[in-house]
CSV table of C-alpha atoms in Angstrom, one decimal:
chain,number,residue,atom,x,y,z
A,1,UNK,CA,-41.2,-32.1,-14.3
A,2,UNK,CA,-39.6,-28.3,-15.2
A,3,UNK,CA,-39.6,-28.2,-10.5
A,4,UNK,CA,-38.6,-31.1,-10.1
A,5,UNK,CA,-35.0,-30.4,-12.5
A,6,UNK,CA,-34.8,-27.2,-10.8
A,7,UNK,CA,-34.5,-28.4,-7.7
A,8,UNK,CA,-32.1,-31.0,-9.0
A,9,UNK,CA,-29.7,-28.5,-10.2
A,10,UNK,CA,-29.8,-26.2,-7.2
A,11,UNK,CA,-29.8,-29.4,-5.1
A,12,UNK,CA,-26.2,-30.1,-7.7
A,13,UNK,CA,-24.9,-26.6,-7.3
A,14,UNK,CA,-24.7,-27.3,-3.9
A,15,UNK,CA,-23.3,-30.2,-3.2
A,16,UNK,CA,-20.8,-28.6,-5.7
A,17,UNK,CA,-20.4,-25.9,-3.3
A,18,UNK,CA,-19.6,-27.9,-0.7
A,19,UNK,CA,-17.2,-29.8,-2.4
A,20,UNK,CA,-15.2,-27.2,-3.0
A,21,UNK,CA,-15.4,-25.2,0.1
A,22,UNK,CA,-14.1,-28.5,1.4
A,23,UNK,CA,-11.6,-28.9,-0.6
A,24,UNK,CA,-10.1,-25.5,-0.1
A,25,UNK,CA,-6.8,-25.9,1.7
A,26,UNK,CA,-6.8,-24.9,5.2
A,27,UNK,CA,-4.5,-22.6,7.1
A,28,UNK,CA,-0.8,-23.7,7.6
A,29,UNK,CA,0.3,-22.0,10.7
A,30,UNK,CA,4.0,-20.1,10.9
A,31,UNK,CA,6.5,-21.6,14.0
A,32,UNK,CA,7.6,-18.9,14.2
A,33,UNK,CA,7.3,-15.2,13.0
A,34,UNK,CA,10.9,-12.9,12.8
A,35,UNK,CA,9.4,-9.7,16.1
A,36,UNK,CA,9.6,-7.0,14.7
A,37,UNK,CA,8.4,-7.7,10.7
A,38,UNK,CA,6.3,-4.5,9.8
A,39,UNK,CA,4.8,-3.7,6.3
A,40,UNK,CA,2.6,-0.7,5.3
A,41,UNK,CA,1.1,-0.1,2.1
A,42,UNK,CA,3.6,1.3,-0.2
A,43,UNK,CA,5.8,-0.9,1.6
A,44,UNK,CA,6.7,2.4,4.0
A,45,UNK,CA,9.4,1.4,6.3
A,46,UNK,CA,7.3,4.0,9.2
A,47,UNK,CA,3.4,5.1,8.6
A,48,UNK,CA,5.1,9.0,8.1
A,49,UNK,CA,4.6,7.9,4.6
A,50,UNK,CA,8.7,8.0,3.9
A,51,UNK,CA,8.9,5.3,1.2
A,52,UNK,CA,13.5,5.7,2.0
A,53,UNK,CA,13.9,1.9,2.2
A,54,UNK,CA,17.9,0.9,3.7
A,55,UNK,CA,21.0,2.1,2.0
A,56,UNK,CA,22.3,-0.9,0.6
A,57,UNK,CA,23.0,-0.2,-2.9
A,58,UNK,CA,20.4,-1.9,-5.0
A,59,UNK,CA,21.2,-4.0,-7.8
A,60,UNK,CA,18.4,-5.5,-10.8
A,61,UNK,CA,19.4,-6.3,-13.5
A,62,UNK,CA,17.1,-9.8,-14.5
A,63,UNK,CA,13.7,-10.6,-14.1
A,64,UNK,CA,13.9,-14.0,-10.9
A,65,UNK,CA,10.8,-14.7,-11.1
A,66,UNK,CA,6.9,-14.6,-12.4
A,67,UNK,CA,3.7,-16.3,-10.5
A,68,UNK,CA,0.2,-15.9,-11.4
A,69,UNK,CA,-2.6,-15.5,-9.1
A,70,UNK,CA,-5.9,-17.0,-8.8
A,71,UNK,CA,-7.1,-13.3,-8.6
A,72,UNK,CA,-6.9,-9.7,-9.6
A,73,UNK,CA,-4.4,-8.0,-7.5
A,74,UNK,CA,-4.1,-4.3,-6.7
A,75,UNK,CA,-2.8,-4.3,-3.7
A,76,UNK,CA,1.2,-3.9,-2.9
A,77,UNK,CA,3.9,-6.9,-1.6
A,78,UNK,CA,4.5,-6.3,2.1
A,79,UNK,CA,5.9,-8.6,4.3
A,80,UNK,CA,9.6,-9.8,5.2
A,81,UNK,CA,12.8,-12.3,4.0
A,82,UNK,CA,10.6,-15.1,5.4
A,83,UNK,CA,7.4,-14.4,4.0
A,84,UNK,CA,5.5,-11.8,1.6
A,85,UNK,CA,1.2,-11.3,1.3
A,86,UNK,CA,-0.6,-10.8,-1.5
A,87,UNK,CA,-3.9,-10.1,-1.7
A,88,UNK,CA,-6.6,-10.5,-3.5
A,89,UNK,CA,-9.6,-10.6,-5.9
A,90,UNK,CA,-10.5,-14.0,-5.4
A,91,UNK,CA,-11.2,-13.6,-1.7
A,92,UNK,CA,-7.6,-15.2,-1.0
A,93,UNK,CA,-5.4,-13.9,0.8
A,94,UNK,CA,-1.8,-15.3,0.0
A,95,UNK,CA,1.3,-15.7,1.8
A,96,UNK,CA,4.3,-16.8,-0.7
A,97,UNK,CA,8.1,-17.3,-0.4
A,98,UNK,CA,10.2,-13.8,-1.8
A,99,UNK,CA,12.9,-16.4,-2.9
A,100,UNK,CA,11.3,-18.2,-5.9
A,101,UNK,CA,7.2,-17.3,-4.9
A,102,UNK,CA,5.9,-20.3,-4.1
A,103,UNK,CA,2.9,-20.7,-1.4
A,104,UNK,CA,3.5,-20.9,1.9
A,105,UNK,CA,0.3,-21.5,2.7
A,106,UNK,CA,-3.1,-18.9,2.1
A,107,UNK,CA,-6.3,-17.5,4.1
A,108,UNK,CA,-9.7,-18.4,2.7
A,109,UNK,CA,-12.3,-14.8,3.1
A,110,UNK,CA,-15.5,-13.8,2.6
A,111,UNK,CA,-14.4,-11.2,0.1
A,112,UNK,CA,-12.6,-10.0,-2.2
A,113,UNK,CA,-9.4,-7.5,-1.1
A,114,UNK,CA,-8.0,-4.5,-3.1
A,115,UNK,CA,-5.8,-2.8,-0.5
A,116,UNK,CA,-2.4,-4.3,0.6
A,117,UNK,CA,-2.1,-5.8,4.5
A,118,UNK,CA,0.3,-4.6,7.1
A,119,UNK,CA,1.9,-7.2,9.5
A,120,UNK,CA,3.3,-6.6,12.7
A,121,UNK,CA,5.5,-8.9,14.6
A,122,UNK,CA,3.2,-12.7,14.0
A,123,UNK,CA,-0.8,-10.6,13.4
A,124,UNK,CA,-1.5,-9.8,9.5
A,125,UNK,CA,-4.2,-7.1,9.8
A,126,UNK,CA,-6.4,-6.6,6.3
A,127,UNK,CA,-9.3,-5.2,4.7
A,128,UNK,CA,-12.2,-7.3,3.1
A,129,UNK,CA,-14.4,-5.2,0.5
A,130,UNK,CA,-17.7,-5.5,-0.5
A,131,UNK,CA,-19.6,-8.9,0.8
A,132,UNK,CA,-18.0,-8.9,4.3
A,133,UNK,CA,-16.9,-4.8,4.4
A,134,UNK,CA,-14.7,-5.8,7.5
A,135,UNK,CA,-11.2,-5.2,8.8
A,136,UNK,CA,-9.6,-8.6,10.1
A,137,UNK,CA,-6.9,-9.1,12.1
A,138,UNK,CA,-5.2,-13.0,11.8
A,139,UNK,CA,-2.4,-14.3,14.3
A,140,UNK,CA,0.1,-16.6,12.1
A,141,UNK,CA,1.2,-18.5,15.0
A,142,UNK,CA,-1.8,-20.3,15.8
A,143,UNK,CA,-3.8,-19.4,12.8
A,144,UNK,CA,-6.6,-18.2,15.0
A,145,UNK,CA,-9.1,-14.7,14.0
A,146,UNK,CA,-7.7,-12.5,16.2
A,147,UNK,CA,-10.6,-10.2,16.3
A,148,UNK,CA,-12.6,-8.3,13.2
A,149,UNK,CA,-14.2,-4.8,12.8
A,150,UNK,CA,-16.8,-3.8,10.9
A,151,UNK,CA,-16.2,-1.0,8.2
A,152,UNK,CA,-18.7,0.2,5.9
A,153,UNK,CA,-16.9,0.7,2.2
A,154,UNK,CA,-13.1,1.0,3.4
A,155,UNK,CA,-10.6,2.0,-0.3
A,156,UNK,CA,-7.6,2.4,2.0
A,157,UNK,CA,-5.3,-0.1,3.4
A,158,UNK,CA,-4.5,0.0,7.3
A,159,UNK,CA,-2.1,1.9,8.3
A,160,UNK,CA,-0.2,0.8,11.6
A,161,UNK,CA,2.7,3.2,13.3
A,162,UNK,CA,3.7,1.6,17.3
A,163,UNK,CA,0.1,0.5,18.7
A,164,UNK,CA,-2.3,2.3,17.1
A,165,UNK,CA,-4.2,0.8,13.7
A,166,UNK,CA,-5.3,3.7,11.1
A,167,UNK,CA,-8.3,2.9,9.2
A,168,UNK,CA,-10.4,4.4,7.5
A,169,UNK,CA,-14.5,3.9,5.3
A,170,UNK,CA,-14.8,5.9,2.5
A,171,UNK,CA,-18.3,8.8,3.4
A,172,UNK,CA,-15.8,9.8,6.2
A,173,UNK,CA,-15.0,8.3,9.2
A,174,UNK,CA,-10.9,8.1,10.5
A,175,UNK,CA,-10.6,5.5,13.4
A,176,UNK,CA,-7.6,5.0,15.4
A,177,UNK,CA,-7.7,1.6,17.0
A,178,UNK,CA,-6.0,-0.4,19.4
A,179,UNK,CA,-4.1,-3.1,17.1
A,180,UNK,CA,-4.1,-6.0,19.6
A,181,UNK,CA,-7.7,-5.6,20.5
A,182,UNK,CA,-9.8,-4.2,17.4
A,183,UNK,CA,-10.9,-0.8,20.5
A,184,UNK,CA,-11.8,2.2,19.1
A,185,UNK,CA,-9.0,4.5,20.8
A,186,UNK,CA,-10.7,7.7,19.1
A,187,UNK,CA,-13.0,8.2,15.9
A,188,UNK,CA,-13.3,11.6,13.5
A,189,UNK,CA,-15.6,12.3,10.9
A,190,UNK,CA,-14.8,14.4,7.8
A,191,UNK,CA,-17.6,15.7,5.7
A,192,UNK,CA,-15.9,14.2,2.3
A,193,UNK,CA,-15.0,10.8,1.2
A,194,UNK,CA,-11.4,9.4,1.9
A,195,UNK,CA,-9.2,7.9,-0.3
A,196,UNK,CA,-6.6,8.5,0.9
A,197,UNK,CA,-4.1,6.6,4.7
A,198,UNK,CA,-3.5,8.5,6.9
A,199,UNK,CA,0.6,9.7,7.5
A,200,UNK,CA,1.2,9.2,11.1
A,201,UNK,CA,4.4,10.4,13.1
A,202,UNK,CA,4.4,10.4,16.8
A,203,UNK,CA,2.5,13.3,17.3
A,204,UNK,CA,0.2,13.7,14.7
A,205,UNK,CA,-2.2,12.1,11.7
A,206,UNK,CA,-2.4,13.4,8.2
A,207,UNK,CA,-5.1,13.1,5.6
A,208,UNK,CA,-6.5,14.3,2.5
A,209,UNK,CA,-10.1,14.4,1.3
A,210,UNK,CA,-12.2,14.2,-1.9
A,211,UNK,CA,-13.4,17.9,-1.1
A,212,UNK,CA,-9.2,19.0,-1.4
A,213,UNK,CA,-8.9,19.3,2.0
A,214,UNK,CA,-5.2,18.4,4.0
A,215,UNK,CA,-6.5,17.7,7.8
A,216,UNK,CA,-3.8,17.5,10.6
A,217,UNK,CA,-4.8,16.0,13.6
A,218,UNK,CA,-3.7,14.9,17.0
A,219,UNK,CA,-2.5,11.9,16.8
A,220,UNK,CA,-3.4,11.4,20.6
A,221,UNK,CA,-6.9,12.5,20.8
A,222,UNK,CA,-7.7,13.0,16.7
A,223,UNK,CA,-8.3,16.5,17.4
A,224,UNK,CA,-8.4,18.5,15.1
A,225,UNK,CA,-4.6,21.3,14.6
A,226,UNK,CA,-5.4,22.7,11.3
A,227,UNK,CA,-6.9,22.6,7.8
A,228,UNK,CA,-6.0,23.8,4.3
A,229,UNK,CA,-7.7,23.2,1.3
A,230,UNK,CA,-5.7,22.4,-1.8
A,231,UNK,CA,-8.0,23.0,-5.5
A,232,UNK,CA,-8.4,19.5,-5.5
A,233,UNK,CA,-9.1,15.7,-4.3
A,234,UNK,CA,-6.9,14.3,-3.0
A,235,UNK,CA,-5.9,10.8,-3.5
A,236,UNK,CA,-1.8,9.9,-2.1
A,237,UNK,CA,-0.7,9.3,1.5
A,238,UNK,CA,0.9,12.3,2.6
A,239,UNK,CA,4.3,13.0,3.9
A,240,UNK,CA,5.2,14.2,7.1
A,241,UNK,CA,9.0,15.2,7.9
A,242,UNK,CA,10.4,18.5,8.9
A,243,UNK,CA,7.3,19.5,6.7
A,244,UNK,CA,4.1,17.6,5.3
A,245,UNK,CA,3.9,17.2,1.4
A,246,UNK,CA,1.2,15.9,-0.4
A,247,UNK,CA,0.4,16.3,-4.2
A,248,UNK,CA,-3.3,16.7,-5.2
A,249,UNK,CA,-5.4,16.8,-8.2
A,250,UNK,CA,-4.9,20.0,-9.4
A,251,UNK,CA,-1.9,19.2,-10.2
A,252,UNK,CA,0.4,20.5,-8.1
A,253,UNK,CA,2.6,19.0,-4.9
A,254,UNK,CA,2.0,20.6,-1.7
A,255,UNK,CA,4.4,21.5,1.0
A,256,UNK,CA,2.7,23.3,4.6
A,257,UNK,CA,4.3,24.0,8.1
A,258,UNK,CA,3.4,21.1,9.9
A,259,UNK,CA,2.9,23.0,12.9
A,260,UNK,CA,0.6,25.5,11.3
A,261,UNK,CA,-0.1,24.7,8.2
A,262,UNK,CA,0.6,27.4,6.0
A,263,UNK,CA,2.1,27.4,2.5
A,264,UNK,CA,5.5,27.0,1.9
A,265,UNK,CA,5.4,26.2,-1.5
A,266,UNK,CA,4.5,24.9,-4.2
A,267,UNK,CA,5.0,22.8,-7.3
A,268,UNK,CA,2.4,22.6,-10.5
A,269,UNK,CA,2.8,19.3,-12.4
A,270,UNK,CA,1.4,18.9,-16.2
A,271,UNK,CA,-1.4,15.8,-14.2
A,272,UNK,CA,-3.3,15.5,-11.2
A,273,UNK,CA,-0.6,14.0,-9.1
A,274,UNK,CA,-1.8,10.0,-7.5
A,275,UNK,CA,1.5,9.9,-5.8
A,276,UNK,CA,2.7,9.9,-2.6
A,277,UNK,CA,6.7,11.5,-2.7
A,278,UNK,CA,9.5,9.3,-1.3
A,279,UNK,CA,12.5,12.0,0.6
A,280,UNK,CA,15.8,11.6,0.1
A,281,UNK,CA,18.0,13.7,1.6
A,282,UNK,CA,17.2,17.3,0.4
A,283,UNK,CA,15.6,15.5,-3.2
A,284,UNK,CA,11.8,14.7,-3.3
A,285,UNK,CA,10.9,12.6,-5.9
A,286,UNK,CA,7.6,11.8,-7.0
A,287,UNK,CA,5.5,10.5,-10.2
A,288,UNK,CA,2.7,12.2,-12.0
A,289,UNK,CA,-0.6,11.5,-14.4
A,290,UNK,CA,1.1,13.4,-16.8
A,291,UNK,CA,3.6,10.8,-17.3
A,292,UNK,CA,6.7,12.2,-15.8
A,293,UNK,CA,8.4,11.2,-12.3
A,294,UNK,CA,10.2,15.0,-10.7
A,295,UNK,CA,12.8,15.0,-8.3
A,296,UNK,CA,12.7,18.7,-6.4
A,297,UNK,CA,14.8,20.9,-4.0
A,298,UNK,CA,12.8,20.1,-0.6
A,299,UNK,CA,13.5,23.1,0.3
A,300,UNK,CA,12.6,25.5,-2.0
A,301,UNK,CA,11.1,23.5,-4.7
A,302,UNK,CA,13.4,23.6,-7.5
A,303,UNK,CA,13.4,20.9,-10.0
A,304,UNK,CA,16.3,18.6,-9.9
A,305,UNK,CA,15.6,16.8,-12.8
A,306,UNK,CA,12.4,14.8,-14.6
A,307,UNK,CA,12.4,11.4,-16.6
A,308,UNK,CA,9.3,10.8,-18.5
A,309,UNK,CA,8.5,7.7,-18.1
A,310,UNK,CA,6.1,7.4,-21.4
A,311,UNK,CA,2.3,6.3,-19.0
A,312,UNK,CA,0.9,8.1,-16.4
A,313,UNK,CA,2.5,6.7,-12.9
A,314,UNK,CA,0.7,6.8,-10.0
A,315,UNK,CA,2.5,4.1,-8.5
A,316,UNK,CA,5.0,5.9,-5.4
A,317,UNK,CA,8.1,5.7,-6.3
A,318,UNK,CA,10.8,4.5,-3.8
A,319,UNK,CA,14.0,4.8,-3.4
A,320,UNK,CA,16.5,2.3,-2.3
A,321,UNK,CA,20.8,2.0,-1.9
A,322,UNK,CA,21.5,5.6,-4.3
A,323,UNK,CA,18.7,4.8,-6.6
A,324,UNK,CA,14.5,4.6,-6.8
A,325,UNK,CA,12.6,2.4,-8.4
A,326,UNK,CA,9.1,3.5,-9.9
A,327,UNK,CA,6.3,2.0,-12.8
A,328,UNK,CA,3.5,3.2,-14.4
A,329,UNK,CA,0.9,1.7,-15.8
A,330,UNK,CA,1.9,0.9,-19.3
A,331,UNK,CA,3.7,-1.8,-17.4
A,332,UNK,CA,7.1,0.2,-17.2
A,333,UNK,CA,9.0,-1.1,-13.6
A,334,UNK,CA,12.2,1.4,-14.0
A,335,UNK,CA,15.5,2.0,-11.9
A,336,UNK,CA,16.8,5.1,-12.3
A,337,UNK,CA,19.6,6.7,-10.2
A,338,UNK,CA,19.5,9.7,-8.3
A,339,UNK,CA,20.2,12.0,-11.2
A,340,UNK,CA,17.7,10.9,-13.0
A,341,UNK,CA,19.5,8.1,-15.7
A,342,UNK,CA,18.0,4.9,-16.8
A,343,UNK,CA,20.1,2.2,-14.9
A,344,UNK,CA,17.8,-0.5,-15.7
A,345,UNK,CA,13.6,-1.4,-16.5
A,346,UNK,CA,11.3,-4.1,-18.0
A,347,UNK,CA,8.1,-4.2,-19.5
A,348,UNK,CA,4.8,-6.2,-17.9
A,349,UNK,CA,2.1,-7.3,-19.8
A,350,UNK,CA,-0.7,-5.7,-17.1
A,351,UNK,CA,-1.1,-1.6,-16.1
A,352,UNK,CA,0.6,-1.7,-12.4
A,353,UNK,CA,-1.0,0.3,-10.0
A,354,UNK,CA,0.4,-0.3,-6.5
A,355,UNK,CA,3.7,0.8,-6.0
A,356,UNK,CA,6.7,-1.7,-6.1
A,357,UNK,CA,8.2,-2.9,-2.4
A,358,UNK,CA,11.8,-4.0,-2.3
A,359,UNK,CA,12.4,-6.6,0.4
A,360,UNK,CA,15.2,-7.9,0.9
A,361,UNK,CA,16.5,-6.5,-1.8
A,362,UNK,CA,14.2,-8.3,-4.5
A,363,UNK,CA,11.4,-5.6,-6.8
A,364,UNK,CA,7.9,-6.7,-5.5
A,365,UNK,CA,5.3,-6.2,-8.4
A,366,UNK,CA,1.7,-7.2,-8.8
A,367,UNK,CA,-0.4,-6.4,-11.8
A,368,UNK,CA,-4.4,-6.3,-13.1
A,369,UNK,CA,-3.1,-9.3,-14.7
A,370,UNK,CA,-3.1,-11.4,-12.0
A,371,UNK,CA,0.5,-11.8,-11.7
A,372,UNK,CA,3.1,-11.0,-9.1
A,373,UNK,CA,6.9,-10.2,-10.4
A,374,UNK,CA,10.0,-9.9,-8.9
A,375,UNK,CA,12.9,-8.8,-9.7
A,376,UNK,CA,16.8,-8.5,-8.9
A,377,UNK,CA,20.2,-9.2,-9.3
A,378,UNK,CA,21.0,-13.0,-11.7
A,379,UNK,CA,22.6,-14.7,-8.7
A,380,UNK,CA,19.3,-14.6,-6.6
A,381,UNK,CA,17.5,-16.6,-9.9
A,382,UNK,CA,15.7,-19.3,-8.0
A,383,UNK,CA,17.2,-23.1,-9.1
């Protein structure tokens, strides 16, 4: 009798599971996608790691809306004025209208997603974690999966640079893939784990590893150009400009010569650095676990100003117009001018781990409490 009850119980669970699967909404195809649409981890303008968005004045004075999704969120929002992409822990990638947060469609996956998606033209890329362990490329126009690529325990977001797609495995493998087919252009294996995304420009790929070493590779071949050690794990994506800028868990923000890796200068904060710096002219802005936002002179490392956010800062700053948007683990999001003065701030429930995204004049923030928040001018409150 007990055996029969167990059999009936298992059958009931199976039928319920099949019913839920049948009820899962199918992906709604996009009729068109704006050409040139791009999205990178931390919503970078390009793959170099620079968090500067356009120079238009950014007005933030109110919460436009908040949206609770059916899963935790640690990924940063990417997208454009037509749609934003939000991967979640509940095995679903949401495509939402940026103006009001309403769902356009969603795509069911086989595993949870911890990292940001990347978008270019009609293709969106995202990484499913434990349970699937793969990179997926989805065509938004026909709704079909273009390719998948097995990845073992990847903790970083895909990075797009031209037609190259850079992804990594935690145990130390970096891949350069063709973004249309998923074919391997080159692969490089390090002797340490990878927790950060690479920064990429026309010539080089720069990435840090858990042993504190910053590696500079030739973009075309994956061969090492130079390597240099810091005294702590590198968690954040570096920044490549005329020099290479990189924070370390040893509490130092390093500036390296991009040709040979020699140290130009470094600045020591009072806590580990998990953020990618943003560069606006000669102003280099980053956050630290010591709660502060720092602004340094990028030429010599001289201190210009600091701002105490009163909680750990692990979300990279984003510069918009003549202001910088920052967030901390205490749920505070703030806008500062480039002299370090507070212009506006708002506190939400839940820790903010991913960086703010500024898309079409709206600031998007996600929290670990399953919520998406959108901030902007009162004139854009959804009717």
